């Protein structure tokens, strides 16, 4: 059973080094078979197994950047710039939503967290229907965001999913070639939204929901 998520508009780590290792030569020969992980292997985060999650959140910023995806770095900058969070620990305080509009851009940028899923993407709006163009979906665990899927206009690329019911993290599956695609895609997407200046003061906030404890 694959987990799906509703559009952010309709609902109110393994780290970079580890993902690179998994999507390198070690994944060759496994492209056809999703990798099924046991409970002890689902530690798909950069914090060594057994260490508390706050150890990563309390790291100096430059050190923490080595443990999080580029898209998370840029998203946190945007969330701080528009007052959704004040510090990274606020990411753990519940759900949040930010919808932005920038002069000269037809698409809106939406950043949202619902449950344990984070959504970061551009959306096209037509007759009150929103279409991702594209949207990245990540799993949020203890302040770290992990690759889930890329949603685009007419397709979806799943990099990991659950074999059981939603939230059954003992049965996390990884599709190596799609995980590699997600890594490249999220890096390019992060560079794009950073260069477009979505954290600048001239960006219009259309809607904002703050996280709560």
C-alpha positions as MATLAB code, in Angstrom:
seq = 'XXXXXXXXXXXXXXXXXXXXXXXXXXXXXXXXXXXXXXXXXXXXXXXXXXXXXXXXXXXXXXXXXXXXXXXXXXXXXXXXXXXXXXXXXXXXXXXXXXXXXXXXXXXXXXXXXXXXXXXXXXXXXXXXXXXXXXXXXXXXXXXXXXXXXXXXXXXXXXXXXXXXXXXXXXXXXXXXXXXXXXXXXXXXXXXXXXXXXXXXXXXXXXXXXXXXX';
ca = [
       0.000    0.000    0.000;
       1.452    3.336   -0.977;
       0.817    6.407    1.102;
      -0.650    9.439   -0.613;
      -1.238   12.940    0.694;
      -3.858   15.521   -0.121;
      -2.858   18.771   -1.765;
      -1.601   21.278    0.871;
      -4.367   23.662   -0.209;
      -7.027   21.128    0.687;
      -5.717   20.174    4.150;
      -5.480   22.487    7.246;
      17.807   12.788    7.036;
      18.790   10.076    5.930;
      21.039   12.969    5.636;
      22.720   14.243    2.532;
      25.884   12.133    3.101;
      23.881    8.961    3.824;
      21.564    9.405    0.844;
      24.529    9.965   -1.432;
      26.034    6.706   -0.253;
      22.794    4.835   -0.841;
      22.282    6.225   -4.319;
      25.843    5.565   -5.397;
      27.427    2.367   -6.612;
      26.058    0.393   -3.651;
      22.562    0.699   -5.113;
      23.543   -0.667   -8.514;
      21.795   -3.918   -9.304;
      18.913   -3.044   -6.983;
      17.124   -0.572   -9.221;
      14.218   -2.924   -9.908;
      13.517   -3.912   -6.295;
      12.455   -1.443   -3.610;
      14.576   -1.830   -0.525;
      12.586   -2.968    2.500;
      14.027   -1.920    5.814;
      13.541   -3.397    9.240;
      12.815   -1.294   12.307;
      16.462   -0.982   13.260;
      17.366    0.254    9.746;
      14.751    2.945    9.452;
      17.265    5.326   11.050;
      17.334    7.271    7.800;
      18.703   10.265    9.667;
      22.126   11.784   10.100;
      22.008   11.615   13.876;
      23.748    8.399   14.915;
      21.372    5.716   16.165;
      20.626    6.032   19.847;
      21.298    9.768   20.084;
      18.528   12.183   21.027;
      16.903   14.248   18.306;
      17.676   17.508   20.069;
      21.388   16.863   19.555;
      20.912   17.761   15.890;
      18.634   20.734   16.536;
      21.115   22.162   19.015;
      24.102   21.867   16.687;
      25.784   25.064   15.456;
      24.119   26.136   12.219;
      27.134   25.435    9.990;
      27.492   21.938   11.413;
      23.772   21.208   11.152;
      23.830   22.027    7.434;
      25.835   18.850    6.896;
      22.914   16.826    8.234;
      19.968   18.299    6.342;
      18.888   18.454    2.733;
      19.458   21.644    0.754;
      15.700   22.101    0.364;
      15.291   22.077    4.142;
      18.008   24.714    4.525;
      16.263   27.050    2.081;
      12.792   26.325    3.460;
      13.903   27.132    7.008;
      15.339   30.441    5.780;
      12.014   31.332    4.126;
       9.977   30.274    7.164;
      12.153   32.425    9.425;
      12.042   35.416    7.075;
       8.238   35.429    7.105;
       7.862   34.773   10.821;
       6.479   31.243   10.731;
       9.335   30.008   12.913;
      11.888   31.881   15.005;
      14.325   28.997   15.530;
      14.681   25.485   14.177;
      13.171   23.931   17.320;
       9.859   25.530   16.272;
       9.698   22.918   13.499;
       8.652   20.430   16.189;
       5.781   22.538   17.525;
       3.103   21.207   15.220;
       1.636   22.004   11.839;
       2.280   25.170    9.850;
       1.372   26.686    6.501;
       2.825   29.489    4.382;
       1.570   30.630    0.977;
       3.579   33.269   -0.883;
       3.218   35.370   -3.995;
       5.996   37.200   -5.783;
       5.713   39.919   -8.399;
       6.315   38.552  -11.883;
       5.516   34.943  -10.926;
       2.230   33.260  -11.804;
       2.776   30.305   -9.479;
       2.453   30.547   -5.711;
       5.062   29.043   -3.402;
       3.551   26.916   -0.632;
       5.384   25.495    2.382;
       3.324   23.350    4.717;
       3.538   20.681    7.391;
       0.633   18.341    8.133;
       1.204   15.531   10.576;
       4.630   14.176    9.704;
       4.668   15.301    6.069;
       6.277   18.486    4.793;
       5.299   19.926    1.431;
       7.358   22.538   -0.452;
       6.317   23.504   -3.930;
       4.976   25.791   -6.606;
       1.275   25.569   -7.374;
      -0.745   26.685  -10.379;
      -4.266   27.866   -9.546;
      -7.176   27.603  -11.947;
     -10.863   27.720  -10.932;
      -9.920   27.109   -7.297;
      -8.024   23.952   -8.273;
      -4.331   23.810   -7.422;
      -1.827   21.790   -9.448;
       1.750   21.083   -8.241;
       4.436   22.463  -10.535;
       6.390   20.850   -8.845;
       5.877   19.934   -5.195;
       8.360   18.062   -2.994;
       6.959   15.922   -0.180;
       9.196   14.932    2.708;
       8.797   12.969    5.923;
       9.481   15.060    9.041;
      10.973   13.186   11.965;
      12.590   14.970   14.922;
      13.355   18.113   12.916;
      14.926   16.298    9.955;
      13.201   15.969    6.577;
      13.550   12.815    4.474;
      12.755   12.247    0.759;
       9.280   10.939   -0.008;
       8.160   11.916   -3.501;
       8.054   14.557   -6.230;
       4.595   15.621   -7.391;
       4.396   17.230  -10.828;
       1.564   18.259  -13.155;
       0.826   14.869  -14.626;
       3.131   12.499  -12.781;
       4.587   11.489   -9.459;
       8.016   10.108   -8.589;
       8.026    8.124   -5.359;
      11.395    7.735   -3.645;
      10.125    5.988   -0.517;
       6.805    4.725    0.784;
       5.257    2.470    3.399;
       4.211   -1.123    2.902;
       1.756   -0.935    5.809;
      -0.706    1.662    6.990;
       0.236    5.330    7.128;
       2.692    5.919    9.932;
       3.906    2.303    9.964;
       7.585    3.251    9.801;
       8.744   -0.303   10.477;
       8.008   -1.016    6.822;
       9.704    1.861    5.072;
      10.650    1.053    1.480;
      13.218    2.930   -0.584;
      13.445    2.994   -4.385;
      17.163    3.717   -4.978;
      17.004    5.193   -8.488;
      14.091    7.453   -7.503;
      15.841    8.490   -4.319;
      18.792    9.589   -6.413;
      16.445   11.538   -8.686;
      14.862   13.177   -5.642;
      18.291   14.223   -4.364;
      19.243   15.933   -7.622;
      15.783   17.464   -8.014;
      15.609   18.875   -4.483;
      19.080   20.375   -4.809;
      18.194   22.148   -8.058;
      14.823   23.243   -6.690;
      16.470   24.678   -3.582;
      18.870   26.691   -5.760;
      15.937   27.959   -7.837;
      13.805   29.269   -4.985;
      16.886   30.682   -3.256;
      17.902   32.612   -6.385;
      14.350   33.887   -6.862;
      14.456   35.558   -3.451;
      11.372   34.106   -1.738;
      12.758   35.150    1.645;
      12.932   38.832    0.631;
      10.698   41.496    2.257;
       8.961   42.303   -1.045;
       7.340   38.839   -1.168;
       3.623   38.952   -0.340;
       2.312   36.598    2.325;
      -1.094   35.335    1.150;
      -1.716   32.998    4.064;
       0.190   32.002    7.171;
      -0.524   29.529    9.952;
       1.910   29.393   12.837;
       3.025   26.158   14.523;
       1.712   25.495   18.008;
       3.006   23.407   20.859;
];
